[in-house]
Amino acid sequence: MPVVTAVLALEIFLTGAASGSLGALLGLGGGVFLVPLLNLVFGFPFTVAAAISLTTVIATSSSVSAGRTGQQLINLKLGMLLEVATAAGSFLGGITAQFVAQSLLQKLFGVVAAGVAVVMMTRLQRRNVILDPNVDPGVLGGRFYEAESRAVVTYQVKRLPLAVVASFLAGNVSSLLGIGGGIIKVPILNAWCGIPLRAAAATSAFMIGVTATAGAVIYYGRGQLEPALAAAAVLGVQVGSWGGMRFGASASAKWLKVLMAAVLFIVAAMMFMRGGR
Amino acid sequence: MSTDRDSAADPRAPSLEHAIGFVLRAGVLASSACLAAGLVLSLVVGEQGAALFLLHAGVILLLITPVARVIVSIAQFASVRDWTFTGLTVIVLIELMASAVAALLFNKRL
């Protein structure tokens, strides 16, 4: 464990702030940036980086979701149904992380991230929303007011089994790699399950608190979580995600998709590099 | 086109959202306060005593917040007799408990 000096704490705080603002902007959770930075730049062992990142994921999920309640953007029922799958995946991933060499999984993650990025880029113009507010969203669908088009957006959930499988995978990758898992869920929920990007991102951000907790608890029990570093990162990410959220509210969905796809390609390359060693 | 967003919405959803929002906000504020105080104190006196206690309290509060949110959801779903979602949310709670048990087992190096 690294010795926590005031300088290191400040560096971790600023790294957290940068990761948190980017994460909030993209609905990814910030771990996608934090884990590679802590692991590659600060040189922390991967499990230590993942443990710190998971605590920031929980904090981001809680604060972002608390701020969004009342907007009906978070699909609570769908989120809680899919949490059954993400928590199971995360539990198994957290245990697996203690025993398995991660290079193969990182390469696999690179393939998945790149694949999802391609899907995002090819579906930029797609609007999978029903603007007629009289349409029945069903038990799992939802409706929310979109300020951009000044209308109530209604959507139904399609291909639920795919959403469940994606959520299990996302939970697994979450606790193995220390990220929220939104990187897997959000594009799939948006591209194939009929959920508008905003609602998919909000629902995912809501779910990853439970997902990351199932993994973080295991790292914490194993003694891989340095609490002072987690504190610096959590506080930094809180500040950063607050800033990112304010900016994200005015960004267009198309612009968000392009940015998210670019981020996915970068993450894929990083995972390949790490997995190749 | 109607812009009244509540007319056809699930009447249960607002109270559940409200309760969840309260739990999440309270959890984040409490854990952030402990972590901030613990971090500052640990930089002054080192990671020991009260500093270490505050840091661990902050981490535990952070980890408990999503669990509390799940418990509140179970109570809300049960109160409107939505047994499908009560059951699903109970499964989520059991999974979180399984992680805690795994953590305790790892902690004892079993």
Short mmCIF file of C-alpha atoms in Angstrom, two decimals:
data_model
loop_
_atom_site.label_atom_id
_atom_site.label_comp_id
_atom_site.label_asym_id
_atom_site.label_seq_id
_atom_site.Cartn_x
_atom_site.Cartn_y
_atom_site.Cartn_z
CA MET A 1 0.00 0.00 0.00
CA PRO A 2 1.35 3.45 -0.93
CA VAL A 3 2.01 5.96 1.90
CA VAL A 4 -0.66 8.66 1.72
CA THR A 5 0.95 12.12 1.74
CA ALA A 6 -0.88 15.43 1.27
CA VAL A 7 0.55 15.67 -2.27
CA LEU A 8 -0.60 12.17 -3.23
CA ALA A 9 -4.04 12.82 -1.73
CA LEU A 10 -4.34 16.05 -3.76
CA GLU A 11 -3.22 14.27 -6.95
CA ILE A 12 -5.75 11.50 -6.40
CA PHE A 13 -8.44 14.11 -5.67
CA LEU A 14 -7.73 15.93 -8.96
CA THR A 15 -7.57 12.65 -10.92
CA GLY A 16 -10.93 11.74 -9.41
CA ALA A 17 -12.38 15.13 -10.34
CA ALA A 18 -11.26 14.78 -13.97
CA SER A 19 -12.56 11.19 -14.21
CA GLY A 20 -15.82 12.07 -12.50
CA SER A 21 -16.65 14.98 -14.79
CA LEU A 22 -15.98 12.91 -17.94
CA GLY A 23 -17.90 9.98 -16.50
CA ALA A 24 -20.95 12.03 -15.57
CA LEU A 25 -20.95 13.60 -19.01
CA LEU A 26 -21.05 10.18 -20.66
CA GLY A 27 -23.14 8.26 -18.13
CA LEU A 28 -20.25 5.86 -17.70
CA GLY A 29 -19.46 6.35 -14.03
CA GLY A 30 -15.86 7.61 -14.30
CA GLY A 31 -14.15 4.31 -13.48
CA VAL A 32 -13.28 3.83 -17.13
CA PHE A 33 -10.79 6.67 -16.75
CA LEU A 34 -9.89 6.29 -13.08
CA VAL A 35 -8.74 2.65 -13.18
CA PRO A 36 -6.23 3.09 -16.05
CA LEU A 37 -4.94 6.33 -14.46
CA LEU A 38 -4.45 4.77 -11.01
CA ASN A 39 -2.97 1.60 -12.45
CA LEU A 40 -0.77 2.99 -15.25
CA VAL A 41 0.08 6.53 -14.08
CA PHE A 42 0.19 6.07 -10.30
CA GLY A 43 1.43 2.48 -10.53
CA PHE A 44 -1.00 1.02 -7.98
CA PRO A 45 -1.66 -2.74 -8.22
CA PHE A 46 -4.70 -3.41 -10.41
CA THR A 47 -6.82 -4.69 -7.52
CA VAL A 48 -6.02 -1.58 -5.44
CA ALA A 49 -6.97 0.66 -8.39
CA ALA A 50 -10.17 -1.32 -8.98
CA ALA A 51 -11.15 -1.17 -5.30
CA ILE A 52 -10.72 2.63 -5.13
CA SER A 53 -12.59 3.06 -8.40
CA LEU A 54 -15.53 0.94 -7.22
CA THR A 55 -16.02 3.19 -4.17
CA THR A 56 -16.14 6.25 -6.46
CA VAL A 57 -18.64 4.44 -8.67
CA ILE A 58 -20.92 3.94 -5.66
CA ALA A 59 -20.62 7.59 -4.61
CA THR A 60 -21.31 8.83 -8.15
CA SER A 61 -24.30 6.54 -8.55
CA SER A 62 -25.81 7.65 -5.24
CA SER A 63 -25.32 11.39 -5.71
CA VAL A 64 -26.23 11.50 -9.40
CA SER A 65 -29.35 9.39 -8.87
CA ALA A 66 -30.40 11.41 -5.80
CA GLY A 67 -30.23 14.55 -7.96
CA ARG A 68 -32.30 12.96 -10.72
CA THR A 69 -35.22 11.60 -8.67
CA GLY A 70 -38.49 13.26 -9.58
CA GLN A 71 -37.61 13.58 -13.28
CA GLN A 72 -38.85 10.06 -14.11
CA LEU A 73 -35.73 9.62 -16.20
CA ILE A 74 -34.59 6.70 -14.04
CA ASN A 75 -36.61 3.59 -14.87
CA LEU A 76 -36.84 2.20 -11.31
CA LYS A 77 -38.62 -1.06 -12.12
CA LEU A 78 -36.39 -1.97 -15.05
CA GLY A 79 -33.33 -0.95 -12.99
CA MET A 80 -34.28 -3.14 -10.04
CA LEU A 81 -35.11 -6.10 -12.27
CA LEU A 82 -31.75 -5.83 -14.04
CA GLU A 83 -29.96 -5.39 -10.69
CA VAL A 84 -30.76 -9.04 -9.96
CA ALA A 85 -28.46 -9.86 -12.89
CA THR A 86 -25.78 -7.18 -12.29
CA ALA A 87 -25.40 -8.01 -8.58
CA ALA A 88 -25.04 -11.73 -9.37
CA GLY A 89 -22.42 -10.94 -12.03
CA SER A 90 -20.62 -8.55 -9.71
CA PHE A 91 -20.57 -11.04 -6.82
CA LEU A 92 -19.04 -13.72 -9.05
CA GLY A 93 -16.63 -11.21 -10.63
CA GLY A 94 -15.43 -9.97 -7.24
CA ILE A 95 -14.59 -13.52 -6.17
CA THR A 96 -13.04 -14.38 -9.55
CA ALA A 97 -10.82 -11.27 -9.37
CA GLN A 98 -9.14 -12.73 -6.28
CA PHE A 99 -8.02 -15.87 -8.10
CA VAL A 100 -7.73 -15.32 -11.86
CA ALA A 101 -5.09 -13.70 -14.07
CA GLN A 102 -6.91 -10.86 -15.78
CA SER A 103 -5.15 -10.65 -19.15
CA LEU A 104 -7.62 -12.82 -21.04
CA LEU A 105 -10.64 -11.00 -19.61
CA GLN A 106 -9.08 -7.64 -20.44
CA LYS A 107 -8.63 -8.67 -24.06
CA LEU A 108 -12.22 -9.90 -24.13
CA PHE A 109 -13.32 -6.59 -22.67
CA GLY A 110 -11.39 -4.78 -25.41
CA VAL A 111 -13.30 -6.75 -28.06
CA VAL A 112 -16.65 -6.01 -26.39
CA ALA A 113 -15.93 -2.29 -25.95
CA ALA A 114 -14.78 -1.89 -29.57
CA GLY A 115 -17.81 -3.82 -30.83
CA VAL A 116 -20.21 -1.69 -28.85
CA ALA A 117 -18.50 1.48 -30.11
CA VAL A 118 -19.09 0.37 -33.71
CA VAL A 119 -22.77 -0.23 -32.93
CA MET A 120 -23.09 3.22 -31.41
CA MET A 121 -21.54 4.90 -34.45
CA THR A 122 -23.80 3.07 -36.92
CA ARG A 123 -26.99 3.96 -35.03
CA LEU A 124 -26.47 7.68 -34.56
CA GLN A 125 -29.62 8.82 -36.33
CA ARG A 126 -31.91 6.30 -34.73
CA ARG A 127 -34.63 7.62 -32.46
CA ASN A 128 -36.24 4.70 -30.69
CA VAL A 129 -38.88 6.75 -28.94
CA ILE A 130 -42.61 6.97 -29.32
CA LEU A 131 -43.77 10.55 -29.11
CA ASP A 132 -47.46 9.67 -28.75
CA PRO A 133 -48.01 9.89 -24.98
CA ASN A 134 -51.08 7.65 -25.19
CA VAL A 135 -49.01 4.59 -26.08
CA ASP A 136 -48.87 2.09 -23.22
CA PRO A 137 -45.26 1.74 -22.01
CA GLY A 138 -46.12 -1.55 -20.30
CA VAL A 139 -44.86 -2.68 -16.88
CA LEU A 140 -41.19 -2.09 -17.65
CA GLY A 141 -41.29 0.79 -20.10
CA GLY A 142 -41.36 4.41 -19.14
CA ARG A 143 -42.15 7.96 -20.05
CA PHE A 144 -40.34 11.17 -19.28
CA TYR A 145 -40.44 14.79 -20.33
CA GLU A 146 -37.64 15.67 -22.73
CA ALA A 147 -36.85 19.38 -22.62
CA GLU A 148 -35.10 19.25 -26.01
CA SER A 149 -38.15 18.23 -28.03
CA ARG A 150 -40.54 19.70 -25.45
CA ALA A 151 -42.59 16.53 -25.39
CA VAL A 152 -43.28 13.45 -23.34
CA VAL A 153 -41.11 10.61 -24.60
CA THR A 154 -42.65 7.15 -24.23
CA TYR A 155 -40.80 3.89 -24.75
CA GLN A 156 -41.34 0.17 -24.38
CA VAL A 157 -38.64 -2.28 -23.36
CA LYS A 158 -37.78 -4.76 -26.09
CA ARG A 159 -35.64 -7.93 -25.92
CA LEU A 160 -35.65 -8.18 -22.11
CA PRO A 161 -33.55 -11.41 -22.04
CA LEU A 162 -30.78 -9.55 -23.90
CA ALA A 163 -30.94 -6.74 -21.31
CA VAL A 164 -30.63 -9.32 -18.50
CA VAL A 165 -27.62 -11.04 -20.11
CA ALA A 166 -25.95 -7.67 -20.80
CA SER A 167 -26.54 -6.67 -17.18
CA PHE A 168 -24.98 -9.88 -15.84
CA LEU A 169 -21.93 -9.33 -18.07
CA ALA A 170 -21.76 -5.67 -17.06
CA GLY A 171 -21.84 -6.64 -13.38
CA ASN A 172 -19.12 -9.20 -13.92
CA VAL A 173 -16.84 -6.77 -15.76
CA SER A 174 -17.66 -4.11 -13.16
CA SER A 175 -16.15 -5.89 -10.18
CA LEU A 176 -13.34 -7.53 -12.18
CA LEU A 177 -12.10 -4.27 -13.66
CA GLY A 178 -13.35 -1.68 -11.16
CA ILE A 179 -15.71 0.17 -13.48
CA GLY A 180 -19.44 0.83 -13.23
CA GLY A 181 -20.39 -1.38 -16.16
CA GLY A 182 -22.49 1.28 -17.86
CA ILE A 183 -20.01 0.94 -20.71
CA ILE A 184 -21.65 -2.38 -21.61
CA LYS A 185 -25.27 -1.84 -20.51
CA VAL A 186 -26.03 1.64 -21.86
CA PRO A 187 -25.19 1.02 -25.56
CA ILE A 188 -27.03 -2.33 -25.56
CA LEU A 189 -30.11 -0.96 -23.76
CA ASN A 190 -30.13 1.95 -26.21
CA ALA A 191 -29.33 0.13 -29.45
CA TRP A 192 -31.35 -3.08 -29.01
CA CYS A 193 -33.78 -2.74 -26.13
CA GLY A 194 -35.63 0.39 -27.23
CA ILE A 195 -34.59 2.61 -24.34
CA PRO A 196 -33.73 6.25 -25.14
CA LEU A 197 -30.08 7.12 -24.38
CA ARG A 198 -30.95 9.54 -21.59
CA ALA A 199 -33.18 7.03 -19.79
CA ALA A 200 -30.68 4.19 -20.39
CA ALA A 201 -27.83 6.27 -18.94
CA ALA A 202 -29.90 7.43 -15.93
CA THR A 203 -31.14 3.90 -15.19
CA SER A 204 -27.63 2.48 -15.53
CA ALA A 205 -26.17 5.19 -13.26
CA PHE A 206 -28.85 4.25 -10.73
CA MET A 207 -28.04 0.52 -10.93
CA ILE A 208 -24.25 0.72 -10.71
CA GLY A 209 -24.37 1.71 -7.02
CA VAL A 210 -25.72 -1.73 -6.14
CA THR A 211 -23.51 -3.41 -8.74
CA ALA A 212 -20.29 -1.78 -7.48
CA THR A 213 -21.21 -2.43 -3.84
CA ALA A 214 -21.44 -6.18 -4.46
CA GLY A 215 -17.85 -6.05 -5.79
CA ALA A 216 -16.35 -3.36 -3.53
CA VAL A 217 -17.40 -5.18 -0.35
CA ILE A 218 -15.25 -8.16 -1.40
CA TYR A 219 -12.17 -5.99 -2.12
CA TYR A 220 -12.73 -4.21 1.21
CA GLY A 221 -12.97 -7.51 3.10
CA ARG A 222 -9.79 -8.72 1.39
CA GLY A 223 -7.95 -5.59 2.62
CA GLN A 224 -7.35 -4.20 -0.88
CA LEU A 225 -9.11 -0.89 -0.23
CA GLU A 226 -6.85 1.88 1.11
CA PRO A 227 -9.44 4.12 2.86
CA ALA A 228 -7.51 7.42 2.66
CA LEU A 229 -6.95 7.06 -1.09
CA ALA A 230 -10.59 6.04 -1.53
CA ALA A 231 -11.60 9.17 0.42
CA ALA A 232 -9.52 11.46 -1.83
CA ALA A 233 -10.85 9.79 -4.99
CA VAL A 234 -14.48 9.75 -3.81
CA LEU A 235 -14.42 13.45 -2.89
CA GLY A 236 -12.72 14.34 -6.19
CA VAL A 237 -15.19 12.34 -8.25
CA GLN A 238 -18.11 13.94 -6.37
CA VAL A 239 -16.90 17.43 -7.33
CA GLY A 240 -16.13 16.35 -10.91
CA SER A 241 -19.41 14.56 -11.55
CA TRP A 242 -21.35 17.55 -10.21
CA GLY A 243 -19.65 19.72 -12.83
CA GLY A 244 -20.05 17.11 -15.58
CA MET A 245 -23.75 16.68 -14.88
CA ARG A 246 -24.46 20.38 -15.23
CA PHE A 247 -22.74 20.40 -18.61
CA GLY A 248 -24.27 17.07 -19.67
CA ALA A 249 -27.80 18.39 -19.29
CA SER A 250 -27.24 20.83 -22.16
CA ALA A 251 -25.36 18.44 -24.45
CA SER A 252 -27.23 16.81 -27.34
CA ALA A 253 -27.87 13.05 -27.44
CA LYS A 254 -26.10 12.70 -30.81
CA TRP A 255 -23.01 14.49 -29.58
CA LEU A 256 -23.02 12.28 -26.49
CA LYS A 257 -23.16 9.15 -28.66
CA VAL A 258 -20.18 10.23 -30.79
CA LEU A 259 -18.16 11.07 -27.69
CA MET A 260 -19.12 7.79 -26.02
CA ALA A 261 -18.07 5.79 -29.10
CA ALA A 262 -14.68 7.55 -29.17
CA VAL A 263 -14.19 6.80 -25.47
CA LEU A 264 -15.06 3.15 -26.04
CA PHE A 265 -12.38 2.85 -28.76
CA ILE A 266 -9.76 4.36 -26.44
CA VAL A 267 -10.75 2.04 -23.60
CA ALA A 268 -10.62 -0.94 -25.97
CA ALA A 269 -7.06 -0.04 -27.03
CA MET A 270 -5.99 0.34 -23.39
CA MET A 271 -7.44 -3.01 -22.44
CA PHE A 272 -5.66 -4.69 -25.35
CA MET A 273 -2.36 -3.11 -24.31
CA ARG A 274 -2.75 -4.29 -20.71
CA GLY A 275 -4.02 -7.71 -21.65
CA GLY A 276 -1.15 -8.26 -24.09
CA ARG A 277 1.58 -8.15 -21.45
CA MET B 1 -49.82 16.80 -27.72
CA SER B 2 -50.08 16.62 -23.98
CA THR B 3 -47.12 17.73 -21.92
CA ASP B 4 -48.69 16.68 -18.63
CA ARG B 5 -46.14 14.12 -17.56
CA ASP B 6 -47.98 12.82 -14.51
CA SER B 7 -51.45 12.12 -15.87
CA ALA B 8 -50.76 8.58 -17.06
CA ALA B 9 -47.70 7.85 -14.94
CA ASP B 10 -47.53 5.13 -12.32
CA PRO B 11 -48.97 6.71 -9.16
CA ARG B 12 -46.60 4.68 -6.96
CA ALA B 13 -43.44 5.86 -8.67
CA PRO B 14 -43.18 9.40 -7.19
CA SER B 15 -43.23 8.22 -3.54
CA LEU B 16 -40.69 5.47 -4.26
CA GLU B 17 -38.46 7.92 -6.13
CA HIS B 18 -38.80 10.35 -3.24
CA ALA B 19 -37.82 7.79 -0.61
CA ILE B 20 -34.90 6.53 -2.70
CA GLY B 21 -33.68 10.08 -3.34
CA PHE B 22 -33.72 10.80 0.40
CA VAL B 23 -31.76 7.63 1.30
CA LEU B 24 -29.15 8.22 -1.40
CA ARG B 25 -28.67 11.89 -0.53
CA ALA B 26 -28.39 11.20 3.22
CA GLY B 27 -25.93 8.33 2.63
CA VAL B 28 -23.67 10.33 0.32
CA LEU B 29 -23.63 13.36 2.64
CA ALA B 30 -22.87 11.29 5.75
CA SER B 31 -20.14 9.21 4.09
CA SER B 32 -18.56 12.22 2.34
CA ALA B 33 -18.45 14.13 5.64
CA CYS B 34 -16.73 11.18 7.39
CA LEU B 35 -14.30 10.65 4.49
CA ALA B 36 -13.40 14.37 4.28
CA ALA B 37 -12.88 14.69 8.04
CA GLY B 38 -10.97 11.39 8.16
CA LEU B 39 -8.74 12.33 5.21
CA VAL B 40 -7.83 15.76 6.62
CA LEU B 41 -7.22 14.31 10.08
CA SER B 42 -5.12 11.45 8.70
CA LEU B 43 -2.88 13.93 6.86
CA VAL B 44 -2.27 15.69 10.19
CA VAL B 45 -1.90 12.80 12.63
CA GLY B 46 -1.39 9.86 10.25
CA GLU B 47 -3.73 6.96 9.51
CA GLN B 48 -4.49 5.95 13.09
CA GLY B 49 -7.00 6.39 15.87
CA ALA B 50 -9.89 8.74 15.15
CA ALA B 51 -8.66 9.41 11.59
CA LEU B 52 -8.71 5.73 10.70
CA PHE B 53 -12.09 5.29 12.42
CA LEU B 54 -13.62 8.16 10.40
CA LEU B 55 -12.15 6.81 7.13
CA HIS B 56 -13.54 3.33 7.72
CA ALA B 57 -16.88 4.77 8.89
CA GLY B 58 -17.04 6.77 5.63
CA VAL B 59 -16.29 3.69 3.51
CA ILE B 60 -18.86 1.58 5.38
CA LEU B 61 -21.53 4.30 5.11
CA LEU B 62 -20.78 4.47 1.38
CA LEU B 63 -21.18 0.69 1.02
CA ILE B 64 -24.36 0.63 3.13
CA THR B 65 -26.16 3.37 1.16
CA PRO B 66 -27.11 1.19 -1.87
CA VAL B 67 -28.12 -1.61 0.55
CA ALA B 68 -30.40 0.82 2.41
CA ARG B 69 -31.85 1.93 -0.92
CA VAL B 70 -32.67 -1.69 -1.76
CA ILE B 71 -34.32 -2.23 1.66
CA VAL B 72 -36.45 0.92 1.23
CA SER B 73 -37.48 -0.32 -2.23
CA ILE B 74 -38.54 -3.68 -0.78
CA ALA B 75 -40.71 -1.91 1.82
CA GLN B 76 -42.28 0.34 -0.84
CA PHE B 77 -43.04 -2.50 -3.26
CA ALA B 78 -44.48 -4.60 -0.40
CA SER B 79 -46.66 -1.73 0.81
CA VAL B 80 -48.40 -1.57 -2.58
CA ARG B 81 -48.56 -5.38 -2.75
CA ASP B 82 -46.40 -5.55 -5.87
CA TRP B 83 -45.11 -9.03 -5.00
CA THR B 84 -43.22 -9.55 -8.26
CA PHE B 85 -40.98 -6.55 -7.61
CA THR B 86 -40.85 -7.21 -3.86
CA GLY B 87 -39.45 -10.65 -4.70
CA LEU B 88 -36.97 -9.34 -7.29
CA THR B 89 -35.68 -6.70 -4.89
CA VAL B 90 -35.35 -9.26 -2.07
CA ILE B 91 -33.17 -11.33 -4.43
CA VAL B 92 -30.93 -8.26 -4.95
CA LEU B 93 -30.62 -7.89 -1.16
CA ILE B 94 -29.70 -11.57 -0.78
CA GLU B 95 -27.01 -11.14 -3.46
CA LEU B 96 -25.56 -8.14 -1.59
CA MET B 97 -25.56 -10.18 1.63
CA ALA B 98 -23.74 -12.99 -0.22
CA SER B 99 -21.01 -10.50 -1.16
CA ALA B 100 -20.72 -9.40 2.47
CA VAL B 101 -20.40 -13.04 3.57
CA ALA B 102 -17.71 -13.63 0.92
CA ALA B 103 -15.90 -10.52 2.19
CA LEU B 104 -15.97 -11.82 5.76
CA LEU B 105 -14.66 -15.21 4.63
CA PHE B 106 -11.80 -13.55 2.71
CA ASN B 107 -11.14 -11.36 5.75
CA LYS B 108 -10.63 -14.42 7.92
CA ARG B 109 -8.39 -15.92 5.20
CA LEU B 110 -10.56 -19.01 5.04
#
